[in-house]
Amino acid sequence: MAAPLTLLLLVAVTIRAALFRSSLSELIAERVEVVSPLTAWKRVIEGLALLDLGVSPYSGDVFHETPLIIYLFHFVVDYAEITFMLADVITAVALYLAVKDYNKQVFRKQKFALEADRYPLDCLELIRSPKEMYYIPLKVAMFYLLNPFTILSCVAKSTCGLNNAVIALFILSTIKGNVLLSAIFLSLATYQSIYPLTLCAPALLYLMQRQYIPVNFRRASFWWFIVQYAFMYLGSLFVIICLSFFLLGSWDYLPSVYGFILSVPDLTPNIGLFWYFFAEMFEHFRLFFLCVFQINVFFYTIPLSIKLKEHPVFLIFMQLAVISIFKSYPTVGDIALYLAFLPVWSHLHRFLRNIFLVSCVLLACSALFPVLWHLWIYAGSANSNFYYAITLLFNVAQILLVSDYFYAFLRREHHLTYGLYLKRKDGSEATLVLK
Amino acid sequence: MAAYRYGYSAVLFILCGLSVFLVTNGQETILTGDDGAAAVDSPQTVTETAEQTAEQPAVEERQWEVTEVEEASPDEAAADKQDASAPETLVPPSVPRPKDDFQEELVIRPLHSGDIYASFQFRTLWETDFMRGNKVSHYRLFPKSLGQVISKFSVRELHISFTQGYWRTMQWGQPFLPAPPGAELWVWFQDSVTDVDGTWKELTNVLSGIFCASLNFIDSTNTVQPSASFKPLGISNVTDHRFLRYATLPREIVCTENLTPWKKLLPCGTKAGLAVLLKSEKLFHSSFHSQAVHIRPVCEDWQCKTTSWELRQTLSVVFDLHTSGQGKREWSLFKMFSRTLTDACPLASSSKVYIDITDNPEGEQFELIPATPLLSQAVVLGDRRTFSVYDLTQQITFGAVRSLNLLIRWKSTEGDMLRPLLHGERYVAGYGLQTGEIHTLMYNNHPYRSFPVLLLDSVPWYLRLYIHTLTVTSKAKDNKPSYIHYQPSKDRVRPHLLEMLVQLPPNSVTEVTVQFERALLKWTEYTPDPNHGFYVGSSVLSSLVPSIVAMDTNSTQERPLFSSFFPCKEESSYFVRVYTEPLLVNLPTPDFSMPYNVICLTCTVVAVGYGSLYNLLTRSFQIEEPSLGLAKRIANIIRKMRGVPPL
């Protein structure tokens, strides 16, 4: 299994290296779909230049990276291309190992269930075989590394790649059952961009499942585990934040990074929902809608955790998707991360309802982004509404994709309990509906 | 009105008595009692202040009244109709030197392009102290409105200019007083001011009212604190730039409503002296118009023992050969201003008209009618210039017709202008509405000397500058600035400030480029005509340029006003300030017509997300049972009643 992965890594690195050398890299680095004000490499360089001039990079409104990132690139700015390729490779390998481990567990669980005769008889075709599961980890790595979104993001040197690497390491350490590392990487991811905070729910569920701690509010062991995890998470977050304070000697970065993420002052167009909405917002409603939109990102955590408490990895996927759709400055790099999980759910394909339509819309939108951008910004023959319409459609497609997978997942679970070919009372073939 | 006048003279009478009393007491109080009305300053202004507050609306009127008294007294006491009830006040209490002084001056420089440049300067000097806690309430020549501004806001220096049109340095040479297009305001506050930003905000609003201009649009987003480019021009010991504020409004349109309040600040108004020429219908029919007010403390004498406040009101105008001159190379005062001069301002100690004849020593370029025997030489902008002088205080100047209508008639169009040594240009490069690049070109035309230039750029926040893309090249080589002061912008709070010191090699062009990104603003932040573009104020080049002739470093000696504005510290160089063109930059715009649609559509998408997840989260899968039709159900009920099994 190592050989194909190595080959894949080689191919991915070659593609990236070739693009870095070509004239396309500058073009890509300017694309608003690929870089946001939070992740643009140009702004990292600007922050370093400001430091060289003796000005705090957070005194202006151009630089919004965290102090650790600027400290990192203070040393490796000359090797930035290698750093970003390395980040992608780390993400891919981490996801590969994580999914491999997860598949093993899924298989083991299925075996127990089969031995206990828990599945209805007609569900045999829903049972997953080791043969089909064998290539899934490799496919996940491939989906991440060869996804054009990831490649663009890497070639543009968007720091989104680094955030993805941290999240992938968090997923790996969670699935491997390492509580401490999981908490540390989660705090790092939170520190980088607040939103991964919602991933603590699936992490807790997964780790408890692994340690056979029942999810029961009345059990002391449940609370004790939560306190342990929270302590590790908050402790490492505290350490990182203090470290950042000592690196630059001021708290300026807090409003400049987190205030910037939450209050959305920069309305540079991107593929998200925020920019045009807040450009056109009436001033006195601005704060209200800002709260509504930001709460929206965090809001789904609790109901999803309740519904999916037996399936924390699917919950991670759902959370990543929700974050990347509803976050304030999304880029295609964020989308690439949750798209990498699609091969893991390849057994759901028979229940997907509109995957063909959704993938067509996603492809068409991806192609239309640069076209309408050109028409608006350069040709002047279209206006902002055109680009905005495409972002809307793109987001609708993403939402449909995610809810479709969610639907398929729930439906498969239902069939595994009640049988695949359900009959009505009168014996005719029944149709399943949500009620 | 009569009662008021009576009351006023009574107050004057009391105060005069008081002041005499004080003199006899040998107190140190300074008396302003010059050759007429008893003057009031210092501690005993209690009564005066009380009266002033009681009669605030009449301030303007009284100021004029006092001036009239002053004007009348030196001539004939008989002309004094107003103060008849208080003849004692006319007795001068033996102070020989007046504490305030007014000079007016007009310089005309024929330009090689056939255009003509006229520059008015009015200077009021007043030896007083606005800052010493006590209220100055007696104003003679100095406009009260500005005096109150100085004392209320603790202003050390105030420079304000309103300009319509752009000064073309390469065609017209250096102006006597440079000014950027639009409005420019820079103020040094006293170091006693604690809340500089608050004071600045109030000051701009007050000035906005005084000059009928949109200076109230000056806020933190267009105000900067330059660290080196704007040093105090008067005497000062503080150069801490925390007390300096600089702002430009490049879009400000200057017109009659700004000129009228400006003219009202003159002691003679537009009734006499050079100011009669200031008719707006002509002044604004020109290629360049700039009016300014400069207030600063200056030294009275060589040792700087006494200081006084200087108010300079300047107005420069360039008339175009073709639009104003009908294409004829012949200019007269009447043709330029549609007025002629008939007298000097009676309050002025000096009133002169200078014509620059340096390029015309033998009269071969143009002819000057009437000719004058008076010649004057002055060192202006590093060059020794010769001027024909017309002294308006001499009756002989006006001749038999009692009116002076200067006529300049060209004989040949030959000749070459002295090229300005420093010159700047600026433009925006790039296409599209995403990014761009600002190019600033600085020309050093000196054949063998290099000199340093301070470049000041204040760029609004919505053009996000990337300082790491800053390049400075001269003669195709990298020219590293020896000093860079950069303050990045804060969105909706403050602009970018870039100041740097660049050494310009001799005979070269130095190019400064910096890239920027255009921000998308909220729809309410755009101007009513967003596709017109957004203005970016001029860059300011300040430099000490090597001088050809020795400069005059004694600032107190008698010199023509136009040559003495910028203080000169050394003989070998002179100070020049050059403004580049303002920029007009387009920003991407949202569609202004559909905020409701955008709000609805985006909310719909969010609702789609919420709805589909809500659906899946709250509902569960169930087998669809076909529901029976209404008829069947009714039939079943009937069958049940009949005791028959249902269908």
Tab-separated table of C-alpha atoms in Angstrom, chain A residues 207-435:
chain	number	residue	atom	x	y	z
A	207	LEU	CA	-12.751	9.382	22.056
A	208	MET	CA	-15.471	8.373	24.484
A	209	GLN	CA	-16.708	5.713	22.108
A	210	ARG	CA	-13.180	4.403	21.857
A	211	GLN	CA	-12.703	4.320	25.598
A	212	TYR	CA	-16.155	2.748	26.124
A	213	ILE	CA	-17.393	5.702	28.137
A	214	PRO	CA	-21.159	5.916	27.718
A	215	VAL	CA	-22.547	9.229	26.567
A	216	ASN	CA	-24.776	9.733	29.514
A	217	PHE	CA	-25.200	12.960	31.380
A	218	ARG	CA	-25.816	11.185	34.641
A	219	ARG	CA	-22.524	9.287	34.637
A	220	ALA	CA	-19.527	10.767	36.419
A	221	SER	CA	-17.089	9.159	34.010
A	222	PHE	CA	-18.675	11.093	31.155
A	223	TRP	CA	-18.187	14.423	32.897
A	224	TRP	CA	-14.757	13.498	34.117
A	225	PHE	CA	-13.651	12.803	30.557
A	226	ILE	CA	-15.092	16.086	29.329
A	227	VAL	CA	-13.291	17.975	32.073
A	228	GLN	CA	-10.039	16.239	31.188
A	229	TYR	CA	-10.359	17.064	27.538
A	230	ALA	CA	-11.447	20.638	28.182
A	231	PHE	CA	-8.523	21.110	30.519
A	232	MET	CA	-6.053	19.883	27.903
A	233	TYR	CA	-7.722	21.912	25.174
A	234	LEU	CA	-7.952	25.146	27.117
A	235	GLY	CA	-4.501	24.653	28.597
A	236	SER	CA	-2.840	24.299	25.241
A	237	LEU	CA	-4.913	27.175	23.844
A	238	PHE	CA	-3.781	29.318	26.737
A	239	VAL	CA	-0.159	28.358	26.172
A	240	ILE	CA	-0.391	29.174	22.452
A	241	ILE	CA	-2.071	32.514	23.061
A	242	CYS	CA	0.481	33.529	25.669
A	243	LEU	CA	3.272	32.387	23.400
A	244	SER	CA	1.881	34.639	20.669
A	245	PHE	CA	1.742	37.484	23.121
A	246	PHE	CA	5.379	37.030	24.021
A	247	LEU	CA	6.416	36.746	20.376
A	248	LEU	CA	5.190	40.236	19.528
A	249	GLY	CA	4.774	41.717	22.964
A	250	SER	CA	1.238	42.950	22.451
A	251	TRP	CA	-2.343	41.793	22.357
A	252	ASP	CA	-2.968	43.654	19.096
A	253	TYR	CA	-3.340	40.399	17.232
A	254	LEU	CA	-6.530	39.417	19.051
A	255	PRO	CA	-8.773	42.092	17.481
A	256	SER	CA	-6.803	41.984	14.266
A	257	VAL	CA	-7.226	38.227	13.745
A	258	TYR	CA	-10.349	37.153	15.614
A	259	GLY	CA	-12.135	40.484	15.456
A	260	PHE	CA	-11.489	40.449	11.736
A	261	ILE	CA	-12.926	36.961	11.334
A	262	LEU	CA	-16.004	37.699	13.393
A	263	SER	CA	-16.884	41.257	12.364
A	264	VAL	CA	-16.140	40.866	8.623
A	265	PRO	CA	-14.883	44.402	7.867
A	266	ASP	CA	-13.160	43.423	4.617
A	267	LEU	CA	-15.715	42.927	1.880
A	268	THR	CA	-13.344	41.650	-0.787
A	269	PRO	CA	-15.377	39.246	-2.943
A	270	ASN	CA	-14.932	35.540	-2.262
A	271	ILE	CA	-16.933	32.371	-2.748
A	272	GLY	CA	-18.820	32.805	0.507
A	273	LEU	CA	-22.102	34.387	1.429
A	274	PHE	CA	-20.831	37.219	3.584
A	275	TRP	CA	-19.191	39.760	1.311
A	276	TYR	CA	-22.051	40.929	-0.871
A	277	PHE	CA	-24.597	40.522	1.850
A	278	PHE	CA	-22.725	42.890	4.148
A	279	ALA	CA	-21.788	45.254	1.325
A	280	GLU	CA	-25.489	45.720	0.633
A	281	MET	CA	-26.650	45.597	4.239
A	282	PHE	CA	-28.450	48.518	5.858
A	283	GLU	CA	-26.164	49.889	8.496
A	284	HIS	CA	-28.505	49.565	11.457
A	285	PHE	CA	-29.190	45.891	10.737
A	286	ARG	CA	-25.551	45.052	10.230
A	287	LEU	CA	-24.782	43.893	13.752
A	288	PHE	CA	-27.923	41.810	13.946
A	289	PHE	CA	-27.234	39.922	10.743
A	290	LEU	CA	-23.586	39.570	11.625
A	291	CYS	CA	-24.611	37.775	14.795
A	292	VAL	CA	-27.151	35.643	12.953
A	293	PHE	CA	-24.648	34.585	10.307
A	294	GLN	CA	-21.873	33.819	12.756
A	295	ILE	CA	-24.129	31.912	15.108
A	296	ASN	CA	-25.338	29.941	12.101
A	297	VAL	CA	-21.857	28.382	11.754
A	298	PHE	CA	-21.767	27.162	15.334
A	299	PHE	CA	-25.450	26.458	15.646
A	300	TYR	CA	-25.563	23.045	13.943
A	301	THR	CA	-23.043	21.465	16.311
A	302	ILE	CA	-25.421	20.403	19.041
A	303	PRO	CA	-28.306	18.937	16.972
A	304	LEU	CA	-25.839	17.196	14.682
A	305	SER	CA	-23.972	15.733	17.651
A	306	ILE	CA	-27.205	14.400	19.091
A	307	LYS	CA	-28.302	12.889	15.817
A	308	LEU	CA	-24.896	11.472	14.926
A	309	LYS	CA	-23.568	10.557	18.323
A	310	GLU	CA	-22.859	7.022	17.164
A	311	HIS	CA	-20.961	8.203	14.097
A	312	PRO	CA	-18.473	10.892	15.112
A	313	VAL	CA	-16.390	10.665	11.949
A	314	PHE	CA	-19.369	11.447	9.797
A	315	LEU	CA	-20.040	14.276	12.227
A	316	ILE	CA	-16.508	15.612	11.568
A	317	PHE	CA	-17.261	15.574	7.865
A	318	MET	CA	-20.545	17.413	8.381
A	319	GLN	CA	-18.925	19.997	10.620
A	320	LEU	CA	-16.109	20.646	8.165
A	321	ALA	CA	-18.644	21.124	5.394
A	322	VAL	CA	-20.828	23.463	7.439
A	323	ILE	CA	-17.789	25.527	8.417
A	324	SER	CA	-16.521	25.815	4.888
A	325	ILE	CA	-19.917	26.855	3.560
A	326	PHE	CA	-20.886	29.344	6.238
A	327	LYS	CA	-17.539	30.766	7.411
A	328	SER	CA	-16.833	34.433	6.831
A	329	TYR	CA	-13.877	34.168	4.451
A	330	PRO	CA	-14.097	30.777	2.730
A	331	THR	CA	-11.702	29.703	0.003
A	332	VAL	CA	-11.586	26.676	-2.242
A	333	GLY	CA	-8.942	25.168	0.047
A	334	ASP	CA	-11.551	24.736	2.780
A	335	ILE	CA	-13.876	22.965	0.380
A	336	ALA	CA	-11.082	20.651	-0.708
A	337	LEU	CA	-10.683	19.370	2.832
A	338	TYR	CA	-14.219	18.081	3.206
A	339	LEU	CA	-14.365	16.880	-0.400
A	340	ALA	CA	-11.444	14.598	0.477
A	341	PHE	CA	-13.792	12.660	2.739
A	342	LEU	CA	-16.207	11.768	-0.040
A	343	PRO	CA	-14.510	8.420	-0.871
A	344	VAL	CA	-15.035	7.364	2.746
A	345	TRP	CA	-18.771	7.513	2.103
A	346	SER	CA	-18.666	5.792	-1.239
A	347	HIS	CA	-20.981	3.071	0.153
A	348	LEU	CA	-23.730	5.694	0.391
A	349	HIS	CA	-23.867	6.270	-3.331
A	350	ARG	CA	-26.938	4.126	-3.909
A	351	PHE	CA	-28.944	6.412	-1.649
A	352	LEU	CA	-27.790	9.751	-3.038
A	353	ARG	CA	-30.638	11.556	-4.748
A	354	ASN	CA	-29.166	14.383	-6.802
A	355	ILE	CA	-25.443	13.862	-6.894
A	356	PHE	CA	-25.315	14.238	-10.682
A	357	LEU	CA	-27.039	17.597	-10.658
A	358	VAL	CA	-24.984	18.883	-7.755
A	359	SER	CA	-21.663	17.877	-9.236
A	360	CYS	CA	-22.617	19.488	-12.543
A	361	VAL	CA	-23.519	22.716	-10.760
A	362	LEU	CA	-20.302	22.692	-8.764
A	363	LEU	CA	-18.232	22.158	-11.893
A	364	ALA	CA	-20.080	24.799	-13.860
A	365	CYS	CA	-19.775	27.325	-11.054
A	366	SER	CA	-16.066	26.678	-10.681
A	367	ALA	CA	-15.658	27.418	-14.352
A	368	LEU	CA	-17.903	30.470	-14.223
A	369	PHE	CA	-16.149	32.146	-11.288
A	370	PRO	CA	-13.174	33.403	-13.307
A	371	VAL	CA	-15.361	34.234	-16.295
A	372	LEU	CA	-17.782	36.452	-14.411
A	373	TRP	CA	-14.999	37.943	-12.378
A	374	HIS	CA	-13.326	38.974	-15.593
A	375	LEU	CA	-16.551	40.414	-16.951
A	376	TRP	CA	-17.145	42.440	-13.820
A	377	ILE	CA	-13.661	43.626	-12.867
A	378	TYR	CA	-11.794	43.810	-16.160
A	379	ALA	CA	-14.225	43.971	-19.029
A	380	GLY	CA	-16.791	46.074	-17.206
A	381	SER	CA	-19.578	44.433	-19.166
A	382	ALA	CA	-21.121	42.717	-16.160
A	383	ASN	CA	-21.623	43.932	-12.663
A	384	SER	CA	-21.221	42.525	-9.201
A	385	ASN	CA	-24.588	40.761	-9.324
A	386	PHE	CA	-23.284	38.260	-11.838
A	387	TYR	CA	-20.444	37.144	-9.645
A	388	TYR	CA	-22.711	37.175	-6.630
A	389	ALA	CA	-25.245	34.958	-8.410
A	390	ILE	CA	-22.553	32.385	-9.044
A	391	THR	CA	-21.442	32.386	-5.422
A	392	LEU	CA	-25.062	31.839	-4.409
A	393	LEU	CA	-25.450	28.929	-6.770
A	394	PHE	CA	-22.147	27.451	-5.677
A	395	ASN	CA	-23.228	27.569	-2.065
A	396	VAL	CA	-26.631	26.106	-2.809
A	397	ALA	CA	-24.894	23.238	-4.593
A	398	GLN	CA	-22.608	22.672	-1.626
A	399	ILE	CA	-25.543	22.693	0.770
A	400	LEU	CA	-27.420	20.185	-1.414
A	401	LEU	CA	-24.333	17.996	-1.599
A	402	VAL	CA	-23.893	17.919	2.133
A	403	SER	CA	-27.553	17.391	2.940
A	404	ASP	CA	-27.704	14.676	0.318
A	405	TYR	CA	-24.869	12.795	1.977
A	406	PHE	CA	-26.516	13.319	5.323
A	407	TYR	CA	-29.773	11.962	3.999
A	408	ALA	CA	-28.057	8.945	2.469
A	409	PHE	CA	-26.203	8.238	5.670
A	410	LEU	CA	-29.351	8.366	7.768
A	411	ARG	CA	-31.237	6.237	5.274
A	412	ARG	CA	-28.576	3.554	5.248
A	413	GLU	CA	-28.660	3.455	9.019
A	414	HIS	CA	-32.424	3.063	8.879
A	415	HIS	CA	-32.162	0.193	6.433
A	416	LEU	CA	-29.541	-1.523	8.568
A	417	THR	CA	-32.075	-1.606	11.370
A	418	TYR	CA	-35.307	-2.233	9.554
A	419	GLY	CA	-34.267	-4.098	6.452
A	420	LEU	CA	-33.642	-2.978	2.938
A	421	TYR	CA	-36.826	-4.069	1.198
A	422	LEU	CA	-39.563	-2.760	3.342
A	423	LYS	CA	-43.087	-3.902	2.867
A	424	ARG	CA	-46.310	-2.159	3.573
A	425	LYS	CA	-48.916	-3.762	5.715
A	426	ASP	CA	-50.664	-5.094	2.677
A	427	GLY	CA	-47.403	-6.588	1.404
A	428	SER	CA	-46.776	-4.199	-1.441
A	429	GLU	CA	-43.424	-2.500	-1.818
A	430	ALA	CA	-43.130	0.497	0.501
A	431	THR	CA	-41.482	3.878	-0.028
A	432	LEU	CA	-39.584	5.587	2.760
A	433	VAL	CA	-40.452	9.165	3.609
A	434	LEU	CA	-39.230	11.604	6.218
A	435	LYS	CA	-41.920	12.376	8.690
